[in-house]
Coordinates of C-alpha atoms in Angstrom, one line a residue:
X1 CA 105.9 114.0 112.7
X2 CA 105.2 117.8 112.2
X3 CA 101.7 116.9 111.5
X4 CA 101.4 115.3 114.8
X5 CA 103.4 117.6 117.0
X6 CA 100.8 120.0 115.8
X7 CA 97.4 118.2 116.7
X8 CA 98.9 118.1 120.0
X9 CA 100.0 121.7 120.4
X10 CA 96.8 123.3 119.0
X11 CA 94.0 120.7 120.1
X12 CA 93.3 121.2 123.4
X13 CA 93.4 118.2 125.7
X14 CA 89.3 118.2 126.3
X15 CA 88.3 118.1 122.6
X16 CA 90.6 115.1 121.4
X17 CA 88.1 113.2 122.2
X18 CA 86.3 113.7 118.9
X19 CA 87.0 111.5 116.3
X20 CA 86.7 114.6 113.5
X21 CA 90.3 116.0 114.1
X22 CA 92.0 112.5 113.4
X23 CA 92.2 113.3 109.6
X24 CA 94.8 116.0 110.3
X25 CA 97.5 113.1 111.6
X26 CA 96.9 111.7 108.0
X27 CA 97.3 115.5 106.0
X28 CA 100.0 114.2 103.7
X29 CA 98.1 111.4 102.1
X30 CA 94.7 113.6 102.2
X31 CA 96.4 116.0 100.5
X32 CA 97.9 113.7 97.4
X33 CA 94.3 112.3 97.1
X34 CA 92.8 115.6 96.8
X35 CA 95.8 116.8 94.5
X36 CA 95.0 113.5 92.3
X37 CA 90.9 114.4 92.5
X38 CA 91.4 117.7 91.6
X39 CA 93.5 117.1 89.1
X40 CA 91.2 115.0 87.1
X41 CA 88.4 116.8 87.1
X42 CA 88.7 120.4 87.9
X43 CA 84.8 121.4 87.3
X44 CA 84.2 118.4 89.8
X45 CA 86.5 120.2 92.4
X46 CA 85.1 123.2 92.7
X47 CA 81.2 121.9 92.6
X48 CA 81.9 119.0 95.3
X49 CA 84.0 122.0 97.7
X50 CA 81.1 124.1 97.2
X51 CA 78.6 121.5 98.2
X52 CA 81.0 120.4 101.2
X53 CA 80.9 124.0 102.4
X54 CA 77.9 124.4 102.6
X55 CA 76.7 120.9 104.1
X56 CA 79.6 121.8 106.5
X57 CA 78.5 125.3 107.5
X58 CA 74.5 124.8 107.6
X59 CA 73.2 125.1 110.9
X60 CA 72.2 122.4 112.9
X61 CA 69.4 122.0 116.3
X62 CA 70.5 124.1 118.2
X63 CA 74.3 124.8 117.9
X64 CA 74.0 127.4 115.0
X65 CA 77.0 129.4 113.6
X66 CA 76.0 132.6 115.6
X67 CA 75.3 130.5 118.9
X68 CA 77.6 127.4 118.8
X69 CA 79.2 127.0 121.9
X70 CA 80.3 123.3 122.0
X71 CA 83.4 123.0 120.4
X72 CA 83.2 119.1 119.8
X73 CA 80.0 119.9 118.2
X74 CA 81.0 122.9 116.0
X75 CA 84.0 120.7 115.0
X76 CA 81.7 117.6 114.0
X77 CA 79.5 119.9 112.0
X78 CA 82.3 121.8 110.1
X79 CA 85.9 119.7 109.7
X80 CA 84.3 117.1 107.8
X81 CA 83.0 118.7 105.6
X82 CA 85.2 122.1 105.1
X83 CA 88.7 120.3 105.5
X84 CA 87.8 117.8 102.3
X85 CA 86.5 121.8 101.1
X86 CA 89.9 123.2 101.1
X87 CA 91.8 120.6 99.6
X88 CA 89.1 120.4 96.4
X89 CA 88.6 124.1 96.4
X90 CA 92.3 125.2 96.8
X91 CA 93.4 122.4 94.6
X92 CA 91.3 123.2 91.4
X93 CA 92.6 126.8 91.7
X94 CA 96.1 125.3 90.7
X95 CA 98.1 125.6 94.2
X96 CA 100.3 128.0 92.6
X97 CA 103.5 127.9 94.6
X98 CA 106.3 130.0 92.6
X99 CA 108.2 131.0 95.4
X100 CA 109.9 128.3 98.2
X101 CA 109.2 129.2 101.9
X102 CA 111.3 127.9 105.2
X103 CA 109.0 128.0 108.7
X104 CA 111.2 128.4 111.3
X105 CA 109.6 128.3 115.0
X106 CA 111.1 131.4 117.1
X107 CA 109.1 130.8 119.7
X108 CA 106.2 128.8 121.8
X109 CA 104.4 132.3 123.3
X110 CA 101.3 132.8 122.6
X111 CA 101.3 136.7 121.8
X112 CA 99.6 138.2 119.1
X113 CA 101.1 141.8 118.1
X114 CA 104.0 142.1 116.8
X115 CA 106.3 144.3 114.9
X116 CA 109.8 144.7 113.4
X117 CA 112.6 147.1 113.6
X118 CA 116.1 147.7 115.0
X119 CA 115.6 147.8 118.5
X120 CA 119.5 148.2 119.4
X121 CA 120.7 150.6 116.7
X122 CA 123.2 147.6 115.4
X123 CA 122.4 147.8 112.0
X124 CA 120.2 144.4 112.3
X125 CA 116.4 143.9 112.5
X126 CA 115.1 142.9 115.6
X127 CA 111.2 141.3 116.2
X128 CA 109.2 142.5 118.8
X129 CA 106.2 140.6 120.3
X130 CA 103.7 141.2 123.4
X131 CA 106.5 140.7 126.0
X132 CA 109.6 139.9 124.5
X133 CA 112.1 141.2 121.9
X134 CA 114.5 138.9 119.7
X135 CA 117.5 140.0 118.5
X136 CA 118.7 139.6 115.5
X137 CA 120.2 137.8 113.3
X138 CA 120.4 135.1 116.2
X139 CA 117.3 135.5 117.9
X140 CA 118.1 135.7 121.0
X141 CA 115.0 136.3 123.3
X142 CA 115.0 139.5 125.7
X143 CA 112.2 140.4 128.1
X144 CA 110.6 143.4 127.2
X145 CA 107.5 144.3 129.7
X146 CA 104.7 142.5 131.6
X147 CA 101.7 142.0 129.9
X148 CA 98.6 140.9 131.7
X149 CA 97.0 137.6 130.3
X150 CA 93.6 136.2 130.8
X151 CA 92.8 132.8 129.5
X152 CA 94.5 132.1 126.1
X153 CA 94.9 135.9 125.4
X154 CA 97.9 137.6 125.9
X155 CA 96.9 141.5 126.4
X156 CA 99.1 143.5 123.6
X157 CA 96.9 143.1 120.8
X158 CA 98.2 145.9 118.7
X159 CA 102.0 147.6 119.0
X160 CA 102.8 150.2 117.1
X161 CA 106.6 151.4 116.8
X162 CA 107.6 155.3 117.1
X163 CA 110.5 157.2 119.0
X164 CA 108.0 159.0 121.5
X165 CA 110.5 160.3 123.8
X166 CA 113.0 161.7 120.7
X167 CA 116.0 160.2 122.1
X168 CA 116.8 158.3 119.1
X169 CA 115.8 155.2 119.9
X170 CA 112.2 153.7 118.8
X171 CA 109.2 152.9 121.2
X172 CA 106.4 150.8 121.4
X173 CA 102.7 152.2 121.6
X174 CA 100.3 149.6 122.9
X175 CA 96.4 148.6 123.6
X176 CA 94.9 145.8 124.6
X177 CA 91.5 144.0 124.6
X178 CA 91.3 143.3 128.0
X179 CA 92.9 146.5 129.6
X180 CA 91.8 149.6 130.1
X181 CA 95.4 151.6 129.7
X182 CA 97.0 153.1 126.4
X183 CA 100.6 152.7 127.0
X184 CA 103.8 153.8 125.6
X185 CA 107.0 151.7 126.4
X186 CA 110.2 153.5 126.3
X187 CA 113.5 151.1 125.2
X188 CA 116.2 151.7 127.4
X189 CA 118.7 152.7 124.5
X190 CA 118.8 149.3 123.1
X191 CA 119.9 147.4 126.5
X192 CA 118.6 143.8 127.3
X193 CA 116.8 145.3 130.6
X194 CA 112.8 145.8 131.1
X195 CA 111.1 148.6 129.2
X196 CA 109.6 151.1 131.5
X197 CA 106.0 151.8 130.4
X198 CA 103.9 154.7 130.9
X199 CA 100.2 155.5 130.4
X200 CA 99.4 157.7 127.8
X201 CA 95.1 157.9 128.7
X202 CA 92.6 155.6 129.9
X203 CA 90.8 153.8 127.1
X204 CA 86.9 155.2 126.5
X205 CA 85.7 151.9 124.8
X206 CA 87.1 148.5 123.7
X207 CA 90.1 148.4 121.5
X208 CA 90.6 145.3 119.0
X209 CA 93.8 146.8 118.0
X210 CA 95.6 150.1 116.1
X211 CA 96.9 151.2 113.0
X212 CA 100.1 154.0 112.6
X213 CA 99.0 156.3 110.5
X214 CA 99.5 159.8 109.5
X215 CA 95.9 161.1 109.9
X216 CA 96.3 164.7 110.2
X217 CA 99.0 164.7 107.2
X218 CA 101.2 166.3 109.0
X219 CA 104.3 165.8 111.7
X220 CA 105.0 161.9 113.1
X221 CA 102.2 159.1 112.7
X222 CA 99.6 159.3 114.5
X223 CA 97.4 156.5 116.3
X224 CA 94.2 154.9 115.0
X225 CA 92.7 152.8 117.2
X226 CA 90.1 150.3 116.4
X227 CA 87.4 150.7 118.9
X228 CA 84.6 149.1 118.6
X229 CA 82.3 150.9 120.4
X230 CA 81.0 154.6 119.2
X231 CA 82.9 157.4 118.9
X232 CA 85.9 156.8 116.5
X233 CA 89.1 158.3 117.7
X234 CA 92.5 159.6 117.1
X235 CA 95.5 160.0 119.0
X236 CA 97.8 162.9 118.1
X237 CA 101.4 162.3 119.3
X238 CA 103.7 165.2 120.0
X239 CA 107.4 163.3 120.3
X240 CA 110.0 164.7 122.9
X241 CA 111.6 164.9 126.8
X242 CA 107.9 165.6 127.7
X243 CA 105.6 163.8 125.1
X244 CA 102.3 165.2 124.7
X245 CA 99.3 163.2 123.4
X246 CA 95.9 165.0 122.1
X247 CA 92.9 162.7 121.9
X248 CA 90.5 163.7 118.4
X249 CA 87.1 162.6 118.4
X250 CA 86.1 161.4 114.7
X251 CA 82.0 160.5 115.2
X252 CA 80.0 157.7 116.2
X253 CA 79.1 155.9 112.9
X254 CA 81.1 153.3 111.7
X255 CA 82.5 152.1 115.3
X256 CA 82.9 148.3 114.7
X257 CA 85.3 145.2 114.5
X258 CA 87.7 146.9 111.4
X259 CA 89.2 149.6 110.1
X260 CA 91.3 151.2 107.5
X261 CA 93.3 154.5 106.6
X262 CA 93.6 155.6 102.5
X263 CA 92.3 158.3 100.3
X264 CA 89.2 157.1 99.0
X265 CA 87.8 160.0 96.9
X266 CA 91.3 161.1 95.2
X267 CA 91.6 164.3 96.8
X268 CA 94.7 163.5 98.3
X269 CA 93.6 163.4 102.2
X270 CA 94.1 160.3 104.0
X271 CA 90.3 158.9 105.0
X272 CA 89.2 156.7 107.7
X273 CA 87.4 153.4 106.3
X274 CA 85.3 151.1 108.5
X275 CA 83.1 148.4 108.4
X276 CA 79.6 150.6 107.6
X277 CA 80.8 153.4 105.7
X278 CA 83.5 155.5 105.4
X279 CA 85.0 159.0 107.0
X280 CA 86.0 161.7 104.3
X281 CA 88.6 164.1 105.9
X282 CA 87.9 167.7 105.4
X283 CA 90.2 169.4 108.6
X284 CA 91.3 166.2 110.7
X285 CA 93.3 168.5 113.5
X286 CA 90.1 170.6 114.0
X287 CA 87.6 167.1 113.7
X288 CA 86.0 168.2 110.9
X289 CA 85.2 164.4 109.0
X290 CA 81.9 163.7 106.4
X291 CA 80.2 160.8 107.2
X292 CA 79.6 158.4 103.6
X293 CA 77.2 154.7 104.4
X294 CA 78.2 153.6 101.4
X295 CA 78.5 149.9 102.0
X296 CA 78.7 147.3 104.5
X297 CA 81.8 145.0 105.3
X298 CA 80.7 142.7 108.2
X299 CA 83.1 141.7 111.1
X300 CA 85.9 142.7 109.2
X301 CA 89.6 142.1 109.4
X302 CA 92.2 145.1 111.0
X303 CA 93.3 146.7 108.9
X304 CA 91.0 147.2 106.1
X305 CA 93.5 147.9 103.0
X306 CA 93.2 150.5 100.5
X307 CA 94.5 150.3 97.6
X308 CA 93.8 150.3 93.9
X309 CA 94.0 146.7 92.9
X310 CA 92.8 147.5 89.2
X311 CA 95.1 150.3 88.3
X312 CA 92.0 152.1 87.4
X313 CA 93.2 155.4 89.3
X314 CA 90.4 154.5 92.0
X315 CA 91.3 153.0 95.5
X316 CA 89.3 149.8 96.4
X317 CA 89.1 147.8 99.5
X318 CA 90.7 144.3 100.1
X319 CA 89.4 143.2 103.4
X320 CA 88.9 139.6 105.6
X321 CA 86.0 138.5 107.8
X322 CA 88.0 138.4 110.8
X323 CA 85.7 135.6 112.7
X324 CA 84.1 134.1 109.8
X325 CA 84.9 132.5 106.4
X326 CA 86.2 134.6 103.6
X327 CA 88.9 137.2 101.5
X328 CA 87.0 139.6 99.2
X329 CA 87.8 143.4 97.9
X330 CA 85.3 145.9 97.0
X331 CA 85.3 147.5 93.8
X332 CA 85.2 151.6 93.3
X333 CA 83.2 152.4 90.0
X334 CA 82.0 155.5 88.8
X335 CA 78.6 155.6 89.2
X336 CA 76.2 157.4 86.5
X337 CA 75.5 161.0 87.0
X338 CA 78.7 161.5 89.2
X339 CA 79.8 160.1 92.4
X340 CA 80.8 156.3 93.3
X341 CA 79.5 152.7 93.5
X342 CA 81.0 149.8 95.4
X343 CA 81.0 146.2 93.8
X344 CA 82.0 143.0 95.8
X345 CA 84.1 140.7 94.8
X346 CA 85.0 136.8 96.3
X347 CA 88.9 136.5 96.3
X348 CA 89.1 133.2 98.5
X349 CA 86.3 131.4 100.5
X350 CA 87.8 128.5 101.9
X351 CA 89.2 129.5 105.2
X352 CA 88.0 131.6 107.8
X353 CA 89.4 134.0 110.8
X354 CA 91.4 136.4 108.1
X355 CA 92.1 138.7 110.8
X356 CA 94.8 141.1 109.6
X357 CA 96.6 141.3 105.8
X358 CA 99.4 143.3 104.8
X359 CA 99.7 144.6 101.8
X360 CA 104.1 143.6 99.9
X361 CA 105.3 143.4 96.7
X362 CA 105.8 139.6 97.1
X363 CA 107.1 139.0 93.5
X364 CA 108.4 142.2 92.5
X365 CA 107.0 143.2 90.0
X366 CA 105.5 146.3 90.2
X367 CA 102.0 145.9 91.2
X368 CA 101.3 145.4 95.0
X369 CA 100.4 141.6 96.8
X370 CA 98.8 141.1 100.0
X371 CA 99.9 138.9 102.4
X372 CA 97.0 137.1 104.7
X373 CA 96.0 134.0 106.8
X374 CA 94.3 132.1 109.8
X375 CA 94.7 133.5 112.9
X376 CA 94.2 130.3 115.6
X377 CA 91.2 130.2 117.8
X378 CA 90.3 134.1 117.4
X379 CA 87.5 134.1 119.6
X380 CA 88.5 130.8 121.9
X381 CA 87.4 128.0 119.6
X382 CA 83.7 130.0 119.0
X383 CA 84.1 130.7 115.5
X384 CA 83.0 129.1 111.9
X385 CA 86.0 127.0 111.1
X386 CA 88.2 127.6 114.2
X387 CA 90.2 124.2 114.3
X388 CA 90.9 123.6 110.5
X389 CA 94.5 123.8 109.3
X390 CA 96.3 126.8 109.8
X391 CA 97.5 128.4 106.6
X392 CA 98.9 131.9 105.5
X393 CA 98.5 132.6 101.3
X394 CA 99.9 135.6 99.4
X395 CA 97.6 136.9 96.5
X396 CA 98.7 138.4 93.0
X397 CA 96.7 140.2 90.6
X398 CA 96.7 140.4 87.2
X399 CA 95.2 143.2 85.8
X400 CA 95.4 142.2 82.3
X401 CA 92.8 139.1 83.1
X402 CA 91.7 141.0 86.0
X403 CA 91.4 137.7 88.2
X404 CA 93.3 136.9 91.7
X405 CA 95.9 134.5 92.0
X406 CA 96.9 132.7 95.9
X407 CA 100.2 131.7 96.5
X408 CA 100.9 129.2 99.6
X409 CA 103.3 130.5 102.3
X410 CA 102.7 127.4 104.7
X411 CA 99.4 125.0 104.9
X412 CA 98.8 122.6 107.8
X413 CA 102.0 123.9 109.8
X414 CA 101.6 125.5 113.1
X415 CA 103.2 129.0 111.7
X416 CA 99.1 131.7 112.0
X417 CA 98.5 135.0 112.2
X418 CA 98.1 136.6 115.0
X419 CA 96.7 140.2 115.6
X420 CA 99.8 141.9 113.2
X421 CA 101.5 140.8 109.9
X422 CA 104.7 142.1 109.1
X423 CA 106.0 141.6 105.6
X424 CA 109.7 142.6 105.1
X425 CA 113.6 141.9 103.9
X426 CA 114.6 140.5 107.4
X427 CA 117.6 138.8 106.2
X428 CA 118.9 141.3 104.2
X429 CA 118.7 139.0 100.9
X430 CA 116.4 141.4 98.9
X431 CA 112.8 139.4 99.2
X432 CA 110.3 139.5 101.3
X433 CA 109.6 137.7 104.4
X434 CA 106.8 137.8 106.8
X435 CA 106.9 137.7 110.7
X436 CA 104.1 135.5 112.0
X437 CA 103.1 135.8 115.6
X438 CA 99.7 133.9 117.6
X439 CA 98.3 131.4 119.7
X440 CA 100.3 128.5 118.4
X441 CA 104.3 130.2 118.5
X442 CA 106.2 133.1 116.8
X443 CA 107.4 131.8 113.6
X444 CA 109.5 133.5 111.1
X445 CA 109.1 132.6 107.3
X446 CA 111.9 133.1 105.4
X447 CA 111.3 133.6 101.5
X448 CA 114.0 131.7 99.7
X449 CA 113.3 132.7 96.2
X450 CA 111.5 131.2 93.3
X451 CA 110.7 127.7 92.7
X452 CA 112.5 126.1 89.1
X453 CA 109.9 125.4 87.3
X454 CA 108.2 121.8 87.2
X455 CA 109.9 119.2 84.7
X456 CA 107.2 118.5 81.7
X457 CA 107.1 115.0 80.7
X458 CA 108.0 114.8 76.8
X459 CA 105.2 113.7 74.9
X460 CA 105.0 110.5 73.5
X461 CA 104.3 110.4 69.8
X462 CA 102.4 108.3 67.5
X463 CA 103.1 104.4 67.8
X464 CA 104.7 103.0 64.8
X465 CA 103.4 99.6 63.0
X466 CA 104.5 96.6 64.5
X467 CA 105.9 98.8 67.7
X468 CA 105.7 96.0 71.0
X469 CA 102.4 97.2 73.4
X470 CA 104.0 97.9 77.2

């Protein structure tokens, strides 16, 4: 029945029609056929998924991957061939699942930013989300402010949280795709009333979404904003009565779908990453930034996460391709004769729109997961992949084999990420959980510990003479 409920709520009512999306009413029994294939023959797997992939993903007459704009079509061209994908694919990489995960659907909205954090000053974490606010533990839903939509977008696609006004209680700094205002909302001291919002500027570009983060090194976070067309920029935020925002202008290379905030060359100043290069900071509050072209990301996913993955003492990228197939992080070498080189590495090909990750200790243990998924329909059906099954994966490293390991969170349910990820202890009962808002609902997945291990059949031993044949 789930299976069902969501091939209704995520196909639209003018591409049923096509007889490609009927293999997600039969998922479960897919599923055990793949787990059987793939169990067999594990070199077979991973040769057939790659074939499938591509077949599935080749472009055909005149509805390419770049150009496709007939859904039906796009959908003939890549379910076939990419759902059978994931099942071989994901299945000969062993479907680790340690940890047991409970979906439970919060809401039907479709907004996309979201963000977590005790609204009220109860002692309880509350979720916020485009418009609304749930309280917790209960989550009870409270209007928060009026957000414009236009078409399937809802237009808060980043929040960020931060008492602006000093009062005590936190705020909400906003953008939005299809709005020209910066806003800040200020909570009314925890009360179930609307937010009053205020402009902080006019926005000088588009803005996919923003990041908090402490750019200048100093005072509260600050606000990096993804814009996506030339000249990078900062906001500075002064909290208090009177709140005073600074615009800082970064430069014009690098302006482009991602971005990312970490100290890439080890000299203790945060950096700003992006999808061409990267932004060395020298005196951020005076815009003094060095421009490095050192590699090239494609339509990369927000944020772009730095973070040593090898324990090597050198910060690396981890990054998705936000409308396209694809999880992979970027290796920082030494290179000969001083300086760096940047090697690229596949962590997981088999589903595409990885728009945002988060970067938890899922498993605690010391060295730092990311959390990741499929955002639904990122750019209205257009992209490679768009209506295969909705999944969210965490990935573990080992350093010791120096390989990547994915973890299911939820497959084929209608919990995807939206615009924002949050990954924490929501329930108070020491693991993780992540907050998943998007197209297709606001759903909350609640970690519920390890798995037991699976039961191992005893092995039989050697027949003894005259011993009956079953």
């Amino acid at each position: 029945m789930s299976h069902i409920l969501y091939f209704c709520r995520c196909f639209p009512p003018s591409c049923v029609h096509s007889p490609a999306y009927f293999p997600f009413l039969l998922c479960p029994r897919l599923l055990k056929a793949g787990r059987a294939l793939a169990g067999k023959d594990v070199a077979w797997a991973k040769g057939m998924s790659r074939l499938l992939l591509n077949i599935a993903h080749r472009p055909r007459g005149r509805f390419s991957r770049e150009q496709g704009r007939n859904a039906p079509v796009h959908l003939r061209r890549s379910l076939a061939g990419a759902f059978f994908a994931l099942i071989a694919l994901c299945l000969s990489q062993g479907w680790a699942q340690e940890y047991k995960w409970k979906c439970v659907e919060l809401d039907t909205v479709r907004d996309e930013s979201c963000l977590v954090f005790d609204v009220n000053k109860d002692g309880k974490l509350d979720i916020v989300s485009g418009r609304y606010w749930y309280e917790g533990p209960t989550w009870e839903r409270h209007f928060l402010r009026p957000v414009a939509v236009q078409g399937e977008y809802v237009n808060a696609s980043g929040d960020m949280a931060l008492d602006v006004n000093g009062d005590g209680y936190v705020d909400i700094i906003s953008v939005g795709w299809f709005i020209d205002d910066i806003t800040w909302a200020e909570n009314p001291k925890g009360q179930p009333v609307p937010w009053k919002v205020h402009l902080i500027m006019k926005r000088k570009g588009f803005t996919e979404t923003l990041l908090a983060a402490q750019v200048d090194g100093k005072g509260p976070v600050d606000v990096l904003i993804n814009y996506t067309e030339p000249p990078i920029r900062w906001i500075e935020v002064v909290p208090g009565p009177n709140p005073k925002f600074i615009e800082h202008t970064v430069g014009k290379q690098g302006a482009a779908h991602g971005i990312g905030f970490g100290d890439i060359d080890g000299d203790g100043k945060g950096d700003i990453v992006t999808p061409d290069g990267w932004w060395r900071a020298i005196d951020p509050a005076n815009d003094r930034w060095e421009w490095h072209p050192e590699f090239k990301l494609g339509h990369a996913s927000i944020p772009i996460l730095v973070h040593d993955v090898n324990g090597d003492g050198r910060n690396d990228l981890i990054w998705g391709m936000a409308h396209d197939y694809g999880v992979f992080w970027l290796e920082q070498q030494a290179a000969p004769g001083g300086g760096r080189r940047w090697v690229k590495h596949e962590i997981d090909p088999t589903f595409s729109q990885a728009h945002t990750l988060t970067l938890a200790d899922i498993n605690k243990d010391g060295v730092v997961d990311f959390v990741t998924g499929k955002r639904w329909r990122g750019h209205a059906g257009n992209d490679p992949g768009a209506y295969e099954p909705l999944c969210i994966y965490w990935y573990s490293f080992d350093r010791a084999k120096g390989r990547w390991t994915r973890h299911k969170i939820s497959f084929g349910e209608l919990a995807g990420v939206g615009m924002q990820l949050p990954v924490v202890d929501i329930d108070g009962d020491g693991d993780l959980d992540v907050v998943c808002p998007g197209k297709t609902g606001l759903h909350l997945l609640i970690n519920e510990g390890p798995k037991p291990p699976p039961k191992q059949r005893p092995k039989r031993g050697p027949k003894r003479p005259g011993q009956p044949t079953k």
